[in-house]
Amino acid sequence: MMNMNFNFNNPTNLIFGSGKLNELGKQKMPGKKALLLISSGNSVKKYGTLERVEEQLRQAEATYVVCANIHENPSKEVVMEAAAIAKENQCDFIVALGGGAVLDSAVAVAAMATNPGDLWDYVNGGTGKAQPLVNPALPIVTIATSSGTGSEINCWGVISNHETNEKIGFGDPSIVPVLAIVDPELMKTVPAKYTAYQGFDALFHNTEVMISNGVNILSETIALSAIESIYKYLPRAVKDGNDLEAREHVAYGSTIAGITMQLTNTTAQHSMEHAMSAYHHDLPHGAGLIMISKAFAEFFIEKHACDGQFIKMARVMGIPDADKPEDFITALVSLQKECGVDGLKMSDYGFKPEESMTLAVNARETMGGLFLSNPCEMSNEECAMEPEWERR
Ligand SMILES: [Zn+2]
């Protein structure tokens, strides 16, 4: 029976569409001086996006300090460093310009720019102390330059603690960005490989919501629309980065996943991937998810945990007359092949089978909450079979 209960509070002013970066300057900024947070890489400078954003901020009569220290799988240290720069310069809001790593970091930086102590005092999970924030975080404006995490419109960011091998989602409903600009034109320069990884991350946010036991009529409607868009257009975006129509549809699927994740949690597939990249820092989040995705779905299909949900997904993934949950696997594998990511192996990133129980325990200790969203129980032993699963 369809779950007809949900709480929906998404206070972000979302401006979506090609060319919409040019509207930033007309918006009312939530402060006078921004910490303009960007990645330590070169791309927003190289392609002129940083310059455009600076010009738009001037039009909006805001000043800014650029902080270019965010790297992939961002760590607690860079968050604390960026927060210190915001404090020193008395920034009163954050502009996060970048992909998932920058957008994720923004949430933590916004909190630590106004709160005492260390980020891990406020992290809920693992060795985090789960204290409530003392002061309101700085308001956040996001400008997404890639499609994947959906964090441009939600209050969650995933941060790594390298000392403790933890990668945990940090967030608080009070830190939802006030303004988000999603301009697919900015995404044309994302390399094919990352377009695929990030696109699959977005896909899994939606497929996990679909099989979550918290799915409801609204989160399901949004998730199916996103899955349909990503399935149809991700291969085109991977093959030709300049295919703007494809970029637009993938960006749509990614951004609205940010909304559906506010309504319904994802599942332990995300806990498991976080454990994987907590131990192997080079592993891109989307690549980790792709490696385990087939086995993860098969686990629930074998147990008939939510056959109907898999069939609904298969029907918007190129199999309109799907009538069995296995059709979802067929569609998933075909999308992986079309995007050239079907050959990813955990061993390529140095995973060893003997690590599997450590990863399973870490997944539950750091992000155990998502195991509760699984459509049926999954033990540590079952979870630890992961490295074998990829070779099935
Ligand atoms: Zn994700």
XYZ file of N, CA and C in Angstrom, residues 189-348:
480
model
N 31.896 20.883 -19.224
C 33.333 20.587 -19.194
C 33.685 19.422 -18.257
N 32.700 18.832 -17.598
C 33.013 17.690 -16.723
C 33.466 16.515 -17.595
N 34.640 15.918 -17.326
C 35.122 14.802 -18.155
C 34.157 13.609 -18.137
N 34.202 12.831 -19.212
C 33.242 11.726 -19.393
C 33.200 10.785 -18.190
N 34.371 10.406 -17.693
C 34.429 9.435 -16.597
C 33.681 9.954 -15.368
N 33.906 11.221 -15.048
C 33.249 11.796 -13.867
C 31.775 12.052 -14.116
N 31.429 12.377 -15.360
C 30.012 12.510 -15.699
C 29.295 11.196 -15.388
N 29.946 10.090 -15.745
C 29.348 8.775 -15.492
C 29.271 8.498 -13.984
N 30.372 8.680 -13.274
C 30.364 8.383 -11.825
C 29.302 9.214 -11.106
N 29.296 10.518 -11.421
C 28.375 11.414 -10.717
C 26.933 11.136 -11.121
N 26.737 10.803 -12.396
C 25.389 10.484 -12.858
C 24.840 9.245 -12.167
N 25.714 8.266 -11.971
C 25.270 7.062 -11.260
C 25.017 7.353 -9.780
N 25.797 8.240 -9.186
C 25.510 8.629 -7.798
C 24.087 9.181 -7.721
N 23.775 10.097 -8.649
C 22.425 10.676 -8.680
C 21.369 9.592 -8.900
N 21.656 8.672 -9.821
C 20.712 7.576 -10.069
C 20.446 6.793 -8.775
N 21.522 6.461 -8.059
C 21.361 5.624 -6.860
C 20.657 6.364 -5.727
N 20.827 7.696 -5.652
C 20.046 8.416 -4.636
C 18.563 8.113 -4.855
N 18.165 8.096 -6.123
C 16.755 7.862 -6.440
C 16.360 6.395 -6.312
N 17.224 5.483 -6.794
C 16.848 4.059 -6.709
C 16.815 3.608 -5.245
N 17.698 4.178 -4.420
C 17.690 3.806 -2.998
C 16.444 4.334 -2.296
N 16.045 5.566 -2.660
C 14.792 6.086 -2.098
C 13.634 5.164 -2.494
N 13.646 4.684 -3.742
C 12.562 3.803 -4.222
C 12.451 2.516 -3.409
N 13.596 1.936 -2.994
C 13.506 0.669 -2.246
C 13.514 0.900 -0.733
N 13.715 2.142 -0.317
C 13.730 2.446 1.122
C 12.365 2.143 1.730
N 12.372 1.672 2.972
C 11.058 1.424 3.583
C 10.362 2.720 4.000
N 11.036 3.859 3.807
C 10.396 5.149 4.098
C 9.834 5.839 2.867
N 9.804 5.148 1.740
C 9.334 5.803 0.511
C 7.857 6.194 0.657
N 7.475 7.317 0.079
C 6.081 7.755 0.143
C 5.644 8.261 -1.232
N 4.397 8.659 -1.332
C 3.849 8.986 -2.655
C 4.632 10.112 -3.344
N 5.112 11.069 -2.567
C 5.819 12.192 -3.193
C 7.258 11.831 -3.535
N 7.957 11.184 -2.582
C 9.364 10.851 -2.870
C 9.439 9.847 -4.016
N 8.448 8.950 -4.120
C 8.443 7.979 -5.220
C 8.209 8.672 -6.573
N 7.288 9.602 -6.588
C 6.991 10.311 -7.837
C 8.222 11.059 -8.339
N 8.876 11.741 -7.411
C 10.076 12.496 -7.782
C 11.179 11.533 -8.230
N 11.382 10.460 -7.464
C 12.476 9.529 -7.765
C 12.276 8.880 -9.138
N 11.052 8.475 -9.455
C 10.822 7.820 -10.754
C 11.069 8.795 -11.909
N 10.670 10.038 -11.722
C 10.913 11.042 -12.762
C 12.417 11.239 -12.972
N 13.157 11.279 -11.883
C 14.610 11.450 -11.971
C 15.271 10.236 -12.612
N 14.837 9.046 -12.227
C 15.435 7.817 -12.769
C 15.219 7.761 -14.285
N 14.007 8.120 -14.714
C 13.692 8.100 -16.142
C 14.614 9.057 -16.910
N 14.793 10.253 -16.369
C 15.650 11.252 -17.020
C 17.102 10.791 -17.094
N 17.604 10.289 -15.988
C 19.018 9.898 -15.941
C 19.245 8.694 -16.856
N 18.323 7.747 -16.815
C 18.494 6.541 -17.641
C 18.570 6.918 -19.119
N 17.710 7.814 -19.532
C 17.624 8.158 -20.948
C 18.798 9.037 -21.402
N 19.253 9.934 -20.542
C 20.192 10.964 -21.005
C 21.624 10.805 -20.517
N 21.873 9.983 -19.487
C 23.254 9.899 -19.003
C 24.228 9.368 -20.063
N 23.850 8.316 -20.837
C 24.801 7.847 -21.856
C 25.162 8.948 -22.865
N 24.178 9.779 -23.227
C 24.473 10.875 -24.158
C 25.420 11.891 -23.526
N 25.204 12.222 -22.263
C 26.081 13.203 -21.588
C 27.500 12.655 -21.455
N 27.611 11.332 -21.276
C 28.940 10.719 -21.153
C 29.640 10.738 -22.513
N 28.886 10.424 -23.575
C 29.495 10.343 -24.909
C 29.857 11.715 -25.459
N 29.040 12.716 -25.178
C 29.304 14.058 -25.697
C 28.980 15.080 -24.614
N 30.016 15.539 -23.945
C 29.849 16.477 -22.839
C 29.151 17.767 -23.237
N 29.234 18.112 -24.520
C 28.607 19.356 -24.990
C 27.138 19.195 -25.350
N 26.607 17.999 -25.201
C 25.187 17.755 -25.492
C 24.368 18.390 -24.366
N 23.965 19.627 -24.592
C 23.341 20.400 -23.515
C 22.003 19.817 -23.077
N 21.245 19.281 -24.038
C 19.954 18.686 -23.679
C 20.175 17.526 -22.691
N 21.198 16.711 -22.973
C 21.503 15.594 -22.071
C 21.963 16.108 -20.706
N 22.826 17.116 -20.717
C 23.297 17.701 -19.448
C 22.121 18.211 -18.621
N 21.151 18.836 -19.308
C 19.996 19.397 -18.589
C 19.187 18.301 -17.898
N 18.968 17.218 -18.618
C 18.154 16.147 -18.029
C 18.878 15.428 -16.889
N 20.193 15.263 -17.032
C 20.946 14.612 -15.952
C 20.979 15.540 -14.728
N 21.167 16.834 -14.976
C 21.179 17.805 -13.870
C 19.828 17.807 -13.150
N 18.766 17.725 -13.921
C 17.426 17.663 -13.327
C 17.318 16.439 -12.400
N 17.725 15.280 -12.905
C 17.634 14.045 -12.109
C 18.464 14.120 -10.848
N 19.591 14.817 -10.936
C 20.474 14.929 -9.780
C 19.928 15.907 -8.748
N 19.480 17.061 -9.234
C 19.005 18.088 -8.296
C 17.719 17.660 -7.601
N 16.786 17.055 -8.361
C 15.543 16.676 -7.674
C 15.755 15.465 -6.762
N 16.870 14.733 -6.959
C 17.213 13.698 -5.971
C 17.515 14.357 -4.629
N 18.071 15.576 -4.696
C 18.308 16.323 -3.454
C 17.003 16.563 -2.706
N 15.924 16.746 -3.447
C 14.615 16.942 -2.810
C 14.068 15.624 -2.282
N 14.164 14.582 -3.118
C 13.565 13.309 -2.681
C 14.315 12.747 -1.464
N 15.628 13.068 -1.368
C 16.377 12.614 -0.181
C 15.999 13.385 1.078
N 15.373 14.561 0.903
C 14.862 15.281 2.086
C 13.597 14.595 2.597
N 12.906 13.902 1.688
C 11.642 13.254 2.046
C 11.854 11.839 2.574
N 12.843 11.146 2.010
C 13.061 9.723 2.335
C 14.562 9.453 2.339
N 15.021 8.746 3.346
C 16.452 8.419 3.414
C 16.857 7.441 2.322
N 18.150 7.511 1.942
C 18.705 6.455 1.095
C 18.937 5.215 1.963
N 19.627 4.228 1.415
C 19.778 2.952 2.124
C 21.257 2.683 2.447
N 21.497 1.488 2.945
C 22.854 1.107 3.372
C 23.842 1.016 2.218
N 23.368 1.046 0.978
C 24.328 1.085 -0.127
C 25.243 2.297 0.068
N 24.664 3.403 0.560
C 25.470 4.599 0.801
C 26.383 4.426 2.022
N 25.918 3.768 3.064
C 26.805 3.509 4.224
C 28.005 2.684 3.781
N 27.721 1.686 2.947
C 28.791 0.775 2.514
C 29.814 1.503 1.648
N 29.332 2.343 0.756
C 30.280 3.082 -0.093
C 31.109 4.044 0.750
N 30.483 4.680 1.735
C 31.257 5.605 2.577
C 32.380 4.856 3.289
N 32.097 3.648 3.746
C 33.152 2.853 4.394
C 34.262 2.557 3.387
N 33.869 2.236 2.165
C 34.880 1.921 1.135
C 35.785 3.114 0.875
N 35.202 4.311 0.683
C 36.102 5.434 0.394
C 36.732 6.028 1.648
N 36.239 5.644 2.837
C 36.944 6.055 4.060
C 38.294 5.348 4.161
N 38.362 4.123 3.645
C 39.625 3.369 3.689
C 40.450 3.532 2.411
N 39.794 3.893 1.326
C 40.504 4.053 0.040
C 40.141 5.427 -0.506
N 40.944 6.433 -0.119
C 40.569 7.834 -0.351
C 40.476 8.201 -1.826
N 41.136 7.433 -2.696
C 41.107 7.765 -4.126
C 39.832 7.318 -4.806
N 39.031 6.545 -4.108
C 37.849 5.978 -4.759
C 36.764 7.043 -4.882
N 36.385 7.423 -6.115
C 35.264 8.367 -6.242
C 33.968 7.709 -5.749
N 33.152 8.515 -5.077
C 31.914 8.019 -4.467
C 31.054 7.248 -5.476
N 30.848 7.849 -6.646
C 29.990 7.206 -7.643
C 30.569 5.880 -8.126
N 31.897 5.831 -8.271
C 32.532 4.588 -8.719
C 32.329 3.490 -7.680
N 32.468 3.843 -6.412
C 32.257 2.860 -5.339
C 30.834 2.308 -5.362
N 29.883 3.201 -5.574
C 28.485 2.759 -5.620
C 28.245 1.826 -6.805
N 28.819 2.174 -7.959
C 28.626 1.350 -9.158
C 29.130 -0.071 -8.885
N 30.309 -0.186 -8.234
C 30.905 -1.505 -7.990
C 29.994 -2.436 -7.192
N 29.258 -1.877 -6.238
C 28.461 -2.746 -5.358
C 26.979 -2.776 -5.736
N 26.595 -1.955 -6.740
C 25.159 -1.738 -6.951
C 24.392 -2.983 -7.405
N 25.017 -3.781 -8.262
C 24.297 -4.945 -8.782
C 24.064 -5.935 -7.644
N 25.125 -6.204 -6.884
C 25.003 -7.153 -5.777
C 24.031 -6.649 -4.719
N 24.054 -5.344 -4.486
C 23.168 -4.774 -3.457
C 21.710 -4.988 -3.852
N 21.377 -4.716 -5.106
C 19.993 -4.912 -5.563
C 19.633 -6.396 -5.562
N 20.572 -7.236 -6.011
C 20.286 -8.678 -6.068
C 19.969 -9.252 -4.685
N 20.641 -8.703 -3.667
C 20.400 -9.186 -2.299
C 18.917 -9.052 -1.950
N 18.328 -7.895 -2.260
C 16.921 -7.670 -1.909
C 15.970 -8.373 -2.879
N 16.425 -8.545 -4.113
C 15.579 -9.244 -5.084
C 15.459 -10.718 -4.693
N 16.599 -11.309 -4.282
C 16.564 -12.718 -3.861
C 15.648 -12.923 -2.662
N 15.574 -11.900 -1.804
C 14.721 -12.016 -0.609
C 13.294 -11.528 -0.878
N 13.014 -11.131 -2.109
C 11.684 -10.573 -2.454
C 11.275 -9.476 -1.485
N 12.240 -8.591 -1.162
C 11.988 -7.559 -0.146
C 11.067 -6.463 -0.660
N 11.141 -6.160 -1.952
C 10.304 -5.072 -2.502
C 10.224 -5.220 -4.018
N 9.725 -6.374 -4.459
C 9.674 -6.682 -5.900
C 8.997 -5.576 -6.707
N 7.889 -5.082 -6.193
C 7.102 -4.089 -6.934
C 7.901 -2.824 -7.223
N 8.731 -2.416 -6.264
C 9.520 -1.190 -6.456
C 10.551 -1.380 -7.566
N 11.179 -2.561 -7.599
C 12.153 -2.818 -8.671
C 11.462 -2.823 -10.038
N 10.257 -3.379 -10.088
C 9.523 -3.428 -11.368
C 9.162 -2.012 -11.836
N 8.693 -1.180 -10.887
C 8.360 0.216 -11.264
C 9.583 0.914 -11.846
N 10.754 0.683 -11.235
C 11.971 1.334 -11.739
C 12.337 0.809 -13.118
N 12.266 -0.513 -13.300
C 12.626 -1.096 -14.599
C 11.751 -0.521 -15.709
N 10.481 -0.222 -15.373
C 9.557 0.302 -16.393
C 9.941 1.685 -16.893
N 10.660 2.471 -16.064
C 11.131 3.776 -16.572
C 12.596 3.706 -17.001
N 13.150 2.493 -17.003
C 14.545 2.310 -17.416
C 14.600 1.452 -18.675
N 13.813 1.802 -19.649
C 13.906 1.166 -20.956
C 13.195 -0.168 -21.089
N 12.519 -0.638 -20.038
C 11.777 -1.909 -20.147
C 10.317 -1.640 -19.755
N 9.545 -1.010 -20.668
C 8.189 -0.565 -20.305
C 7.259 -1.692 -19.870
N 7.522 -2.927 -20.351
C 6.626 -4.018 -19.943
C 7.266 -4.909 -18.870
N 8.182 -4.352 -18.109
C 8.839 -5.123 -17.040
C 7.797 -5.751 -16.120
N 8.031 -7.021 -15.749
C 7.075 -7.678 -14.854
C 7.756 -8.498 -13.765
N 9.086 -8.392 -13.669
C 9.796 -9.102 -12.592
C 10.950 -8.230 -12.096
N 11.311 -8.353 -10.812
C 12.333 -7.455 -10.251
C 13.686 -7.580 -10.951
N 13.982 -8.754 -11.495
C 15.264 -8.951 -12.192
C 15.408 -8.018 -13.400
N 14.277 -7.535 -13.926
C 14.362 -6.602 -15.055
C 15.138 -5.337 -14.659
N 15.063 -4.976 -13.375
C 15.839 -3.815 -12.906
C 17.335 -4.071 -13.084
N 17.778 -5.293 -12.775
C 19.208 -5.630 -12.917
C 19.605 -5.529 -14.396
N 18.750 -6.052 -15.266
C 19.028 -5.983 -16.706
C 19.228 -4.530 -17.141
N 18.319 -3.657 -16.686
C 18.399 -2.244 -17.071
C 19.639 -1.581 -16.475
N 19.948 -1.904 -15.227
C 21.102 -1.303 -14.551
C 22.402 -1.676 -15.256
N 22.531 -2.962 -15.577
C 23.755 -3.424 -16.234
C 23.872 -2.801 -17.623
N 22.751 -2.677 -18.319
C 22.821 -2.099 -19.656
C 23.238 -0.624 -19.587
N 22.754 0.103 -18.591
C 23.167 1.506 -18.429
C 24.664 1.594 -18.088
N 25.116 0.683 -17.240
C 26.558 0.684 -16.899
C 27.401 0.451 -18.145
N 26.949 -0.483 -18.990
C 27.689 -0.757 -20.240
C 27.689 0.458 -21.142
N 26.528 1.066 -21.312
C 26.439 2.235 -22.203
C 27.310 3.385 -21.741
N 27.517 3.474 -20.431
C 28.331 4.569 -19.889
C 29.787 4.143 -19.681
N 30.104 2.888 -20.060
C 31.489 2.427 -19.993
C 32.012 2.215 -18.580
N 31.115 1.922 -17.643
C 31.575 1.739 -16.265
C 31.272 0.329 -15.732
N 30.949 -0.593 -16.646
C 30.580 -1.944 -16.199
C 31.792 -2.752 -15.748
N 32.998 -2.291 -16.086
C 34.184 -3.082 -15.741
C 34.865 -2.652 -14.444
N 34.268 -1.727 -13.677
C 34.929 -1.251 -12.449
C 35.078 -2.384 -11.444
N 36.265 -2.472 -10.839
C 36.530 -3.546 -9.870
C 37.082 -2.949 -8.579
N 36.676 -3.507 -7.468
C 37.206 -3.046 -6.182
C 38.717 -3.263 -6.114
N 39.172 -4.353 -6.736
C 40.614 -4.637 -6.688
C 41.432 -3.551 -7.405
N 40.804 -2.854 -8.386
C 41.518 -1.771 -9.064
C 41.919 -0.667 -8.084
